[in-house]
Amino acid sequence: MSFNWPELYFIRHGETDWNAEGRYQGSKDIPLNDIGRGQADLNGRLLVEILKRAGRKPGEFTWHASPLGRTRETMERVRSAFSEPLPEVAFDKRLVEVSFGVYEGRLHSELSTSEMAIAGERDADFWFFRPPSGESYEDVAQRVLGFAGDNLNGPAIIVAHGGILRILRRLIEDFPAERAVNWFPPQDSVVHFIDGKSVVYPAGHSWDD
């Protein structure tokens, strides 16, 4: 399925304790920790500044998020940085993180390469690797395309997960599979997709046009 992608601003949820511990999190509903809440707050202030510099209004965008608790809270904190009324958020389960099945809750260091290769050590075939009772990146790419076809008729702001961001970079920028599955998606940044390319803006740092 091909899709004409509109302009997107994407924010990954902030850190959780499982992120900090190096556990496979996937579809488990793990809450933000204090660091993650701070990251979400910074990302909200950054998004306000980015839109202001671009001469854009937040009401020009549709707002979408994964329904898991960590993404809901991240979205709430991002939105609290804005002083004007905002469009309602549409929560869609097709934006939930890749399910790691039986490996969810396990430490990255516990699993051998033959079970679940860690980021930085994956080959292109990992895009199609489906853990027991879980999903492959290709599986999730298909549901993300379904979400996009149903919802993305114009510019949008999305809060979701690292795996979803990897998938968007492959779908929008035509990232090679090996590069997509090994890229480390940041939790303290706003990613701007436009015209088939992306720019990553780090929160809490000085930057300029």
JSON list of C-alpha atoms in Angstrom, two decimals:
[
{"chain": "A", "resi": 1, "resn": "MET", "atom": "CA", "xyz": [0.00, 0.00, 0.00]},
{"chain": "A", "resi": 2, "resn": "SER", "atom": "CA", "xyz": [1.46, 3.34, -1.03]},
{"chain": "A", "resi": 3, "resn": "PHE", "atom": "CA", "xyz": [0.51, 6.49, 0.85]},
{"chain": "A", "resi": 4, "resn": "ASN", "atom": "CA", "xyz": [1.05, 10.19, 0.32]},
{"chain": "A", "resi": 5, "resn": "TRP", "atom": "CA", "xyz": [2.34, 11.20, 3.75]},
{"chain": "A", "resi": 6, "resn": "PRO", "atom": "CA", "xyz": [1.42, 14.65, 5.06]},
{"chain": "A", "resi": 7, "resn": "GLU", "atom": "CA", "xyz": [3.55, 16.78, 7.35]},
{"chain": "A", "resi": 8, "resn": "LEU", "atom": "CA", "xyz": [3.94, 15.14, 10.78]},
{"chain": "A", "resi": 9, "resn": "TYR", "atom": "CA", "xyz": [5.38, 16.11, 14.14]},
{"chain": "A", "resi": 10, "resn": "PHE", "atom": "CA", "xyz": [6.16, 12.98, 16.13]},
{"chain": "A", "resi": 11, "resn": "ILE", "atom": "CA", "xyz": [7.04, 12.66, 19.82]},
{"chain": "A", "resi": 12, "resn": "ARG", "atom": "CA", "xyz": [8.03, 9.40, 21.48]},
{"chain": "A", "resi": 13, "resn": "HIS", "atom": "CA", "xyz": [6.75, 8.90, 25.03]},
{"chain": "A", "resi": 14, "resn": "GLY", "atom": "CA", "xyz": [9.12, 9.74, 27.87]},
{"chain": "A", "resi": 15, "resn": "GLU", "atom": "CA", "xyz": [11.21, 7.26, 29.80]},
{"chain": "A", "resi": 16, "resn": "THR", "atom": "CA", "xyz": [9.71, 4.48, 31.93]},
{"chain": "A", "resi": 17, "resn": "ASP", "atom": "CA", "xyz": [11.40, 2.35, 34.56]},
{"chain": "A", "resi": 18, "resn": "TRP", "atom": "CA", "xyz": [11.46, -0.53, 32.08]},
{"chain": "A", "resi": 19, "resn": "ASN", "atom": "CA", "xyz": [13.25, 1.68, 29.55]},
{"chain": "A", "resi": 20, "resn": "ALA", "atom": "CA", "xyz": [15.79, 2.64, 32.20]},
{"chain": "A", "resi": 21, "resn": "GLU", "atom": "CA", "xyz": [16.29, -1.00, 33.20]},
{"chain": "A", "resi": 22, "resn": "GLY", "atom": "CA", "xyz": [16.73, -2.15, 29.58]},
{"chain": "A", "resi": 23, "resn": "ARG", "atom": "CA", "xyz": [13.57, -4.31, 29.49]},
{"chain": "A", "resi": 24, "resn": "TYR", "atom": "CA", "xyz": [11.53, -5.15, 26.43]},
{"chain": "A", "resi": 25, "resn": "GLN", "atom": "CA", "xyz": [8.36, -3.15, 26.97]},
{"chain": "A", "resi": 26, "resn": "GLY", "atom": "CA", "xyz": [6.30, -3.49, 23.82]},
{"chain": "A", "resi": 27, "resn": "SER", "atom": "CA", "xyz": [2.55, -3.48, 24.39]},
{"chain": "A", "resi": 28, "resn": "LYS", "atom": "CA", "xyz": [2.76, -3.65, 28.20]},
{"chain": "A", "resi": 29, "resn": "ASP", "atom": "CA", "xyz": [1.18, -0.60, 29.82]},
{"chain": "A", "resi": 30, "resn": "ILE", "atom": "CA", "xyz": [4.15, 0.70, 31.82]},
{"chain": "A", "resi": 31, "resn": "PRO", "atom": "CA", "xyz": [3.88, 4.27, 33.20]},
{"chain": "A", "resi": 32, "resn": "LEU", "atom": "CA", "xyz": [6.31, 7.15, 32.81]},
{"chain": "A", "resi": 33, "resn": "ASN", "atom": "CA", "xyz": [8.91, 7.69, 35.52]},
{"chain": "A", "resi": 34, "resn": "ASP", "atom": "CA", "xyz": [9.99, 11.13, 36.76]},
{"chain": "A", "resi": 35, "resn": "ILE", "atom": "CA", "xyz": [12.63, 11.46, 34.03]},
{"chain": "A", "resi": 36, "resn": "GLY", "atom": "CA", "xyz": [10.01, 10.59, 31.42]},
{"chain": "A", "resi": 37, "resn": "ARG", "atom": "CA", "xyz": [7.62, 13.21, 32.77]},
{"chain": "A", "resi": 38, "resn": "GLY", "atom": "CA", "xyz": [10.35, 15.81, 32.53]},
{"chain": "A", "resi": 39, "resn": "GLN", "atom": "CA", "xyz": [11.13, 14.76, 28.95]},
{"chain": "A", "resi": 40, "resn": "ALA", "atom": "CA", "xyz": [7.45, 15.09, 28.01]},
{"chain": "A", "resi": 41, "resn": "ASP", "atom": "CA", "xyz": [7.30, 18.58, 29.53]},
{"chain": "A", "resi": 42, "resn": "LEU", "atom": "CA", "xyz": [10.41, 19.65, 27.61]},
{"chain": "A", "resi": 43, "resn": "ASN", "atom": "CA", "xyz": [9.05, 18.20, 24.38]},
{"chain": "A", "resi": 44, "resn": "GLY", "atom": "CA", "xyz": [5.84, 20.18, 24.84]},
{"chain": "A", "resi": 45, "resn": "ARG", "atom": "CA", "xyz": [7.71, 23.45, 25.26]},
{"chain": "A", "resi": 46, "resn": "LEU", "atom": "CA", "xyz": [9.87, 22.59, 22.25]},
{"chain": "A", "resi": 47, "resn": "LEU", "atom": "CA", "xyz": [6.83, 21.85, 20.08]},
{"chain": "A", "resi": 48, "resn": "VAL", "atom": "CA", "xyz": [5.33, 25.22, 21.01]},
{"chain": "A", "resi": 49, "resn": "GLU", "atom": "CA", "xyz": [8.55, 26.93, 19.91]},
{"chain": "A", "resi": 50, "resn": "ILE", "atom": "CA", "xyz": [8.85, 24.92, 16.68]},
{"chain": "A", "resi": 51, "resn": "LEU", "atom": "CA", "xyz": [5.31, 25.75, 15.60]},
{"chain": "A", "resi": 52, "resn": "LYS", "atom": "CA", "xyz": [5.77, 29.39, 16.55]},
{"chain": "A", "resi": 53, "resn": "ARG", "atom": "CA", "xyz": [8.95, 29.68, 14.47]},
{"chain": "A", "resi": 54, "resn": "ALA", "atom": "CA", "xyz": [7.21, 28.00, 11.54]},
{"chain": "A", "resi": 55, "resn": "GLY", "atom": "CA", "xyz": [4.25, 30.40, 11.77]},
{"chain": "A", "resi": 56, "resn": "ARG", "atom": "CA", "xyz": [1.88, 27.49, 12.39]},
{"chain": "A", "resi": 57, "resn": "LYS", "atom": "CA", "xyz": [-1.07, 27.15, 14.74]},
{"chain": "A", "resi": 58, "resn": "PRO", "atom": "CA", "xyz": [-1.68, 23.93, 16.70]},
{"chain": "A", "resi": 59, "resn": "GLY", "atom": "CA", "xyz": [-5.28, 23.95, 15.48]},
{"chain": "A", "resi": 60, "resn": "GLU", "atom": "CA", "xyz": [-4.02, 23.36, 11.93]},
{"chain": "A", "resi": 61, "resn": "PHE", "atom": "CA", "xyz": [-3.05, 19.81, 12.95]},
{"chain": "A", "resi": 62, "resn": "THR", "atom": "CA", "xyz": [-4.97, 16.72, 13.93]},
{"chain": "A", "resi": 63, "resn": "TRP", "atom": "CA", "xyz": [-3.68, 15.16, 17.17]},
{"chain": "A", "resi": 64, "resn": "HIS", "atom": "CA", "xyz": [-3.22, 11.41, 17.55]},
{"chain": "A", "resi": 65, "resn": "ALA", "atom": "CA", "xyz": [-1.76, 9.09, 20.17]},
{"chain": "A", "resi": 66, "resn": "SER", "atom": "CA", "xyz": [-1.37, 5.51, 21.24]},
{"chain": "A", "resi": 67, "resn": "PRO", "atom": "CA", "xyz": [-3.89, 4.69, 24.00]},
{"chain": "A", "resi": 68, "resn": "LEU", "atom": "CA", "xyz": [-1.31, 3.27, 26.44]},
{"chain": "A", "resi": 69, "resn": "GLY", "atom": "CA", "xyz": [-0.81, 5.16, 29.68]},
{"chain": "A", "resi": 70, "resn": "ARG", "atom": "CA", "xyz": [2.72, 6.33, 28.98]},
{"chain": "A", "resi": 71, "resn": "THR", "atom": "CA", "xyz": [1.69, 7.90, 25.68]},
{"chain": "A", "resi": 72, "resn": "ARG", "atom": "CA", "xyz": [-1.50, 9.39, 27.13]},
{"chain": "A", "resi": 73, "resn": "GLU", "atom": "CA", "xyz": [0.46, 11.13, 29.88]},
{"chain": "A", "resi": 74, "resn": "THR", "atom": "CA", "xyz": [3.13, 12.28, 27.44]},
{"chain": "A", "resi": 75, "resn": "MET", "atom": "CA", "xyz": [0.45, 13.78, 25.22]},
{"chain": "A", "resi": 76, "resn": "GLU", "atom": "CA", "xyz": [-1.22, 15.48, 28.19]},
{"chain": "A", "resi": 77, "resn": "ARG", "atom": "CA", "xyz": [2.08, 17.02, 29.26]},
{"chain": "A", "resi": 78, "resn": "VAL", "atom": "CA", "xyz": [2.93, 18.12, 25.72]},
{"chain": "A", "resi": 79, "resn": "ARG", "atom": "CA", "xyz": [-0.48, 19.79, 25.35]},
{"chain": "A", "resi": 80, "resn": "SER", "atom": "CA", "xyz": [-0.18, 21.56, 28.71]},
{"chain": "A", "resi": 81, "resn": "ALA", "atom": "CA", "xyz": [2.60, 23.69, 27.21]},
{"chain": "A", "resi": 82, "resn": "PHE", "atom": "CA", "xyz": [0.09, 25.39, 24.88]},
{"chain": "A", "resi": 83, "resn": "SER", "atom": "CA", "xyz": [-1.97, 28.36, 26.06]},
{"chain": "A", "resi": 84, "resn": "GLU", "atom": "CA", "xyz": [-4.64, 28.21, 23.36]},
{"chain": "A", "resi": 85, "resn": "PRO", "atom": "CA", "xyz": [-7.48, 25.67, 22.89]},
{"chain": "A", "resi": 86, "resn": "LEU", "atom": "CA", "xyz": [-6.39, 22.53, 21.06]},
{"chain": "A", "resi": 87, "resn": "PRO", "atom": "CA", "xyz": [-8.18, 19.96, 18.92]},
{"chain": "A", "resi": 88, "resn": "GLU", "atom": "CA", "xyz": [-9.20, 16.80, 20.73]},
{"chain": "A", "resi": 89, "resn": "VAL", "atom": "CA", "xyz": [-6.78, 13.87, 20.72]},
{"chain": "A", "resi": 90, "resn": "ALA", "atom": "CA", "xyz": [-7.78, 10.77, 18.78]},
{"chain": "A", "resi": 91, "resn": "PHE", "atom": "CA", "xyz": [-6.41, 7.63, 20.44]},
{"chain": "A", "resi": 92, "resn": "ASP", "atom": "CA", "xyz": [-5.85, 4.69, 18.11]},
{"chain": "A", "resi": 93, "resn": "LYS", "atom": "CA", "xyz": [-4.69, 1.21, 19.10]},
{"chain": "A", "resi": 94, "resn": "ARG", "atom": "CA", "xyz": [-2.92, 0.89, 15.75]},
{"chain": "A", "resi": 95, "resn": "LEU", "atom": "CA", "xyz": [-0.29, 3.26, 17.21]},
{"chain": "A", "resi": 96, "resn": "VAL", "atom": "CA", "xyz": [0.52, 0.88, 20.09]},
{"chain": "A", "resi": 97, "resn": "GLU", "atom": "CA", "xyz": [4.13, -0.29, 20.25]},
{"chain": "A", "resi": 98, "resn": "VAL", "atom": "CA", "xyz": [5.34, -3.44, 18.49]},
{"chain": "A", "resi": 99, "resn": "SER", "atom": "CA", "xyz": [4.44, -6.43, 20.66]},
{"chain": "A", "resi": 100, "resn": "PHE", "atom": "CA", "xyz": [7.47, -8.44, 21.76]},
{"chain": "A", "resi": 101, "resn": "GLY", "atom": "CA", "xyz": [5.22, -11.30, 22.89]},
{"chain": "A", "resi": 102, "resn": "VAL", "atom": "CA", "xyz": [6.82, -13.68, 25.38]},
{"chain": "A", "resi": 103, "resn": "TYR", "atom": "CA", "xyz": [9.89, -11.43, 25.66]},
{"chain": "A", "resi": 104, "resn": "GLU", "atom": "CA", "xyz": [8.05, -8.45, 27.18]},
{"chain": "A", "resi": 105, "resn": "GLY", "atom": "CA", "xyz": [9.43, -7.73, 30.63]},
{"chain": "A", "resi": 106, "resn": "ARG", "atom": "CA", "xyz": [12.70, -9.52, 29.91]},
{"chain": "A", "resi": 107, "resn": "LEU", "atom": "CA", "xyz": [16.00, -7.68, 30.10]},
{"chain": "A", "resi": 108, "resn": "HIS", "atom": "CA", "xyz": [17.78, -7.10, 26.80]},
{"chain": "A", "resi": 109, "resn": "SER", "atom": "CA", "xyz": [20.87, -8.64, 28.38]},
{"chain": "A", "resi": 110, "resn": "GLU", "atom": "CA", "xyz": [18.99, -11.85, 29.29]},
{"chain": "A", "resi": 111, "resn": "LEU", "atom": "CA", "xyz": [18.20, -12.84, 25.72]},
{"chain": "A", "resi": 112, "resn": "SER", "atom": "CA", "xyz": [20.69, -14.35, 23.36]},
{"chain": "A", "resi": 113, "resn": "THR", "atom": "CA", "xyz": [21.13, -13.07, 19.84]},
{"chain": "A", "resi": 114, "resn": "SER", "atom": "CA", "xyz": [19.32, -16.17, 18.57]},
{"chain": "A", "resi": 115, "resn": "GLU", "atom": "CA", "xyz": [16.25, -15.22, 20.63]},
{"chain": "A", "resi": 116, "resn": "MET", "atom": "CA", "xyz": [16.02, -11.45, 20.21]},
{"chain": "A", "resi": 117, "resn": "ALA", "atom": "CA", "xyz": [18.83, -9.40, 18.68]},
{"chain": "A", "resi": 118, "resn": "ILE", "atom": "CA", "xyz": [19.28, -6.02, 20.37]},
{"chain": "A", "resi": 119, "resn": "ALA", "atom": "CA", "xyz": [19.34, -2.71, 18.53]},
{"chain": "A", "resi": 120, "resn": "GLY", "atom": "CA", "xyz": [22.74, -2.14, 16.97]},
{"chain": "A", "resi": 121, "resn": "GLU", "atom": "CA", "xyz": [23.17, -5.86, 16.24]},
{"chain": "A", "resi": 122, "resn": "ARG", "atom": "CA", "xyz": [20.19, -6.55, 13.97]},
{"chain": "A", "resi": 123, "resn": "ASP", "atom": "CA", "xyz": [20.28, -7.40, 10.28]},
{"chain": "A", "resi": 124, "resn": "ALA", "atom": "CA", "xyz": [17.65, -6.56, 7.66]},
{"chain": "A", "resi": 125, "resn": "ASP", "atom": "CA", "xyz": [15.79, -9.83, 8.33]},
{"chain": "A", "resi": 126, "resn": "PHE", "atom": "CA", "xyz": [14.88, -8.54, 11.79]},
{"chain": "A", "resi": 127, "resn": "TRP", "atom": "CA", "xyz": [12.21, -6.39, 10.11]},
{"chain": "A", "resi": 128, "resn": "PHE", "atom": "CA", "xyz": [10.28, -9.64, 9.56]},
{"chain": "A", "resi": 129, "resn": "PHE", "atom": "CA", "xyz": [11.21, -11.35, 12.84]},
{"chain": "A", "resi": 130, "resn": "ARG", "atom": "CA", "xyz": [8.11, -12.20, 14.86]},
{"chain": "A", "resi": 131, "resn": "PRO", "atom": "CA", "xyz": [8.71, -13.19, 18.51]},
{"chain": "A", "resi": 132, "resn": "PRO", "atom": "CA", "xyz": [6.50, -15.96, 19.91]},
{"chain": "A", "resi": 133, "resn": "SER", "atom": "CA", "xyz": [3.03, -14.46, 20.53]},
{"chain": "A", "resi": 134, "resn": "GLY", "atom": "CA", "xyz": [4.34, -11.11, 19.24]},
{"chain": "A", "resi": 135, "resn": "GLU", "atom": "CA", "xyz": [4.57, -9.00, 16.09]},
{"chain": "A", "resi": 136, "resn": "SER", "atom": "CA", "xyz": [7.18, -8.20, 13.49]},
{"chain": "A", "resi": 137, "resn": "TYR", "atom": "CA", "xyz": [7.99, -4.67, 12.38]},
{"chain": "A", "resi": 138, "resn": "GLU", "atom": "CA", "xyz": [6.37, -5.57, 9.07]},
{"chain": "A", "resi": 139, "resn": "ASP", "atom": "CA", "xyz": [3.17, -6.59, 10.88]},
{"chain": "A", "resi": 140, "resn": "VAL", "atom": "CA", "xyz": [3.05, -3.24, 12.65]},
{"chain": "A", "resi": 141, "resn": "ALA", "atom": "CA", "xyz": [3.94, -1.31, 9.49]},
{"chain": "A", "resi": 142, "resn": "GLN", "atom": "CA", "xyz": [0.74, -2.66, 7.96]},
{"chain": "A", "resi": 143, "resn": "ARG", "atom": "CA", "xyz": [-1.39, -1.44, 10.86]},
{"chain": "A", "resi": 144, "resn": "VAL", "atom": "CA", "xyz": [0.36, 1.94, 10.82]},
{"chain": "A", "resi": 145, "resn": "LEU", "atom": "CA", "xyz": [-0.47, 2.23, 7.11]},
{"chain": "A", "resi": 146, "resn": "GLY", "atom": "CA", "xyz": [-4.08, 1.41, 7.95]},
{"chain": "A", "resi": 147, "resn": "PHE", "atom": "CA", "xyz": [-4.11, 4.13, 10.61]},
{"chain": "A", "resi": 148, "resn": "ALA", "atom": "CA", "xyz": [-2.59, 6.62, 8.17]},
{"chain": "A", "resi": 149, "resn": "GLY", "atom": "CA", "xyz": [-5.07, 5.85, 5.42]},
{"chain": "A", "resi": 150, "resn": "ASP", "atom": "CA", "xyz": [-7.99, 6.33, 7.79]},
{"chain": "A", "resi": 151, "resn": "ASN", "atom": "CA", "xyz": [-6.74, 9.43, 9.62]},
{"chain": "A", "resi": 152, "resn": "LEU", "atom": "CA", "xyz": [-3.91, 11.39, 8.01]},
{"chain": "A", "resi": 153, "resn": "ASN", "atom": "CA", "xyz": [-5.63, 13.63, 5.50]},
{"chain": "A", "resi": 154, "resn": "GLY", "atom": "CA", "xyz": [-3.53, 16.65, 6.49]},
{"chain": "A", "resi": 155, "resn": "PRO", "atom": "CA", "xyz": [-0.80, 17.73, 8.90]},
{"chain": "A", "resi": 156, "resn": "ALA", "atom": "CA", "xyz": [-0.76, 15.86, 12.19]},
{"chain": "A", "resi": 157, "resn": "ILE", "atom": "CA", "xyz": [0.89, 15.66, 15.60]},
{"chain": "A", "resi": 158, "resn": "ILE", "atom": "CA", "xyz": [1.48, 12.12, 16.89]},
{"chain": "A", "resi": 159, "resn": "VAL", "atom": "CA", "xyz": [2.63, 10.81, 20.27]},
{"chain": "A", "resi": 160, "resn": "ALA", "atom": "CA", "xyz": [3.51, 7.13, 20.20]},
{"chain": "A", "resi": 161, "resn": "HIS", "atom": "CA", "xyz": [6.39, 4.70, 20.63]},
{"chain": "A", "resi": 162, "resn": "GLY", "atom": "CA", "xyz": [9.95, 4.09, 19.50]},
{"chain": "A", "resi": 163, "resn": "GLY", "atom": "CA", "xyz": [9.02, 1.19, 17.27]},
{"chain": "A", "resi": 164, "resn": "ILE", "atom": "CA", "xyz": [6.36, 3.28, 15.56]},
{"chain": "A", "resi": 165, "resn": "LEU", "atom": "CA", "xyz": [8.95, 5.99, 14.93]},
{"chain": "A", "resi": 166, "resn": "ARG", "atom": "CA", "xyz": [11.32, 3.45, 13.39]},
{"chain": "A", "resi": 167, "resn": "ILE", "atom": "CA", "xyz": [8.51, 2.26, 11.14]},
{"chain": "A", "resi": 168, "resn": "LEU", "atom": "CA", "xyz": [7.63, 5.81, 10.07]},
{"chain": "A", "resi": 169, "resn": "ARG", "atom": "CA", "xyz": [11.23, 6.47, 9.09]},
{"chain": "A", "resi": 170, "resn": "ARG", "atom": "CA", "xyz": [11.15, 3.38, 6.89]},
{"chain": "A", "resi": 171, "resn": "LEU", "atom": "CA", "xyz": [7.74, 4.14, 5.39]},
{"chain": "A", "resi": 172, "resn": "ILE", "atom": "CA", "xyz": [8.24, 7.89, 4.88]},
{"chain": "A", "resi": 173, "resn": "GLU", "atom": "CA", "xyz": [11.99, 8.18, 4.26]},
{"chain": "A", "resi": 174, "resn": "ASP", "atom": "CA", "xyz": [12.51, 4.74, 2.72]},
{"chain": "A", "resi": 175, "resn": "PHE", "atom": "CA", "xyz": [15.08, 3.87, 5.39]},
{"chain": "A", "resi": 176, "resn": "PRO", "atom": "CA", "xyz": [16.68, 0.48, 4.65]},
{"chain": "A", "resi": 177, "resn": "ALA", "atom": "CA", "xyz": [15.25, -2.16, 7.00]},
{"chain": "A", "resi": 178, "resn": "GLU", "atom": "CA", "xyz": [18.62, -2.76, 8.68]},
{"chain": "A", "resi": 179, "resn": "ARG", "atom": "CA", "xyz": [19.04, 0.93, 9.43]},
{"chain": "A", "resi": 180, "resn": "ALA", "atom": "CA", "xyz": [15.48, 1.32, 10.72]},
{"chain": "A", "resi": 181, "resn": "VAL", "atom": "CA", "xyz": [15.62, -1.55, 13.22]},
{"chain": "A", "resi": 182, "resn": "ASN", "atom": "CA", "xyz": [19.01, -0.46, 14.59]},
{"chain": "A", "resi": 183, "resn": "TRP", "atom": "CA", "xyz": [18.27, 3.27, 14.94]},
{"chain": "A", "resi": 184, "resn": "PHE", "atom": "CA", "xyz": [17.77, 4.43, 18.55]},
{"chain": "A", "resi": 185, "resn": "PRO", "atom": "CA", "xyz": [14.62, 6.61, 18.69]},
{"chain": "A", "resi": 186, "resn": "PRO", "atom": "CA", "xyz": [15.02, 9.51, 21.16]},
{"chain": "A", "resi": 187, "resn": "GLN", "atom": "CA", "xyz": [12.62, 10.26, 24.00]},
{"chain": "A", "resi": 188, "resn": "ASP", "atom": "CA", "xyz": [13.71, 13.87, 24.43]},
{"chain": "A", "resi": 189, "resn": "SER", "atom": "CA", "xyz": [13.08, 15.19, 20.92]},
{"chain": "A", "resi": 190, "resn": "VAL", "atom": "CA", "xyz": [10.47, 16.28, 18.40]},
{"chain": "A", "resi": 191, "resn": "VAL", "atom": "CA", "xyz": [10.79, 14.67, 14.97]},
{"chain": "A", "resi": 192, "resn": "HIS", "atom": "CA", "xyz": [9.45, 16.65, 12.01]},
{"chain": "A", "resi": 193, "resn": "PHE", "atom": "CA", "xyz": [8.54, 14.71, 8.86]},
{"chain": "A", "resi": 194, "resn": "ILE", "atom": "CA", "xyz": [7.96, 16.72, 5.68]},
{"chain": "A", "resi": 195, "resn": "ASP", "atom": "CA", "xyz": [8.48, 16.04, 1.98]},
{"chain": "A", "resi": 196, "resn": "GLY", "atom": "CA", "xyz": [9.79, 12.54, 2.59]},
{"chain": "A", "resi": 197, "resn": "LYS", "atom": "CA", "xyz": [12.49, 13.61, 5.05]},
{"chain": "A", "resi": 198, "resn": "SER", "atom": "CA", "xyz": [12.81, 14.15, 8.80]},
{"chain": "A", "resi": 199, "resn": "VAL", "atom": "CA", "xyz": [14.56, 16.55, 11.15]},
{"chain": "A", "resi": 200, "resn": "VAL", "atom": "CA", "xyz": [15.15, 15.61, 14.80]},
{"chain": "A", "resi": 201, "resn": "TYR", "atom": "CA", "xyz": [14.98, 18.55, 17.22]},
{"chain": "A", "resi": 202, "resn": "PRO", "atom": "CA", "xyz": [16.41, 17.79, 20.67]},
{"chain": "A", "resi": 203, "resn": "ALA", "atom": "CA", "xyz": [14.51, 19.22, 23.62]},
{"chain": "A", "resi": 204, "resn": "GLY", "atom": "CA", "xyz": [16.31, 21.20, 26.30]},
{"chain": "A", "resi": 205, "resn": "HIS", "atom": "CA", "xyz": [19.08, 22.35, 23.95]},
{"chain": "A", "resi": 206, "resn": "SER", "atom": "CA", "xyz": [19.71, 25.56, 22.06]},
{"chain": "A", "resi": 207, "resn": "TRP", "atom": "CA", "xyz": [18.99, 25.30, 18.35]},
{"chain": "A", "resi": 208, "resn": "ASP", "atom": "CA", "xyz": [18.26, 27.64, 15.52]},
{"chain": "A", "resi": 209, "resn": "ASP", "atom": "CA", "xyz": [16.79, 27.66, 12.04]}
]
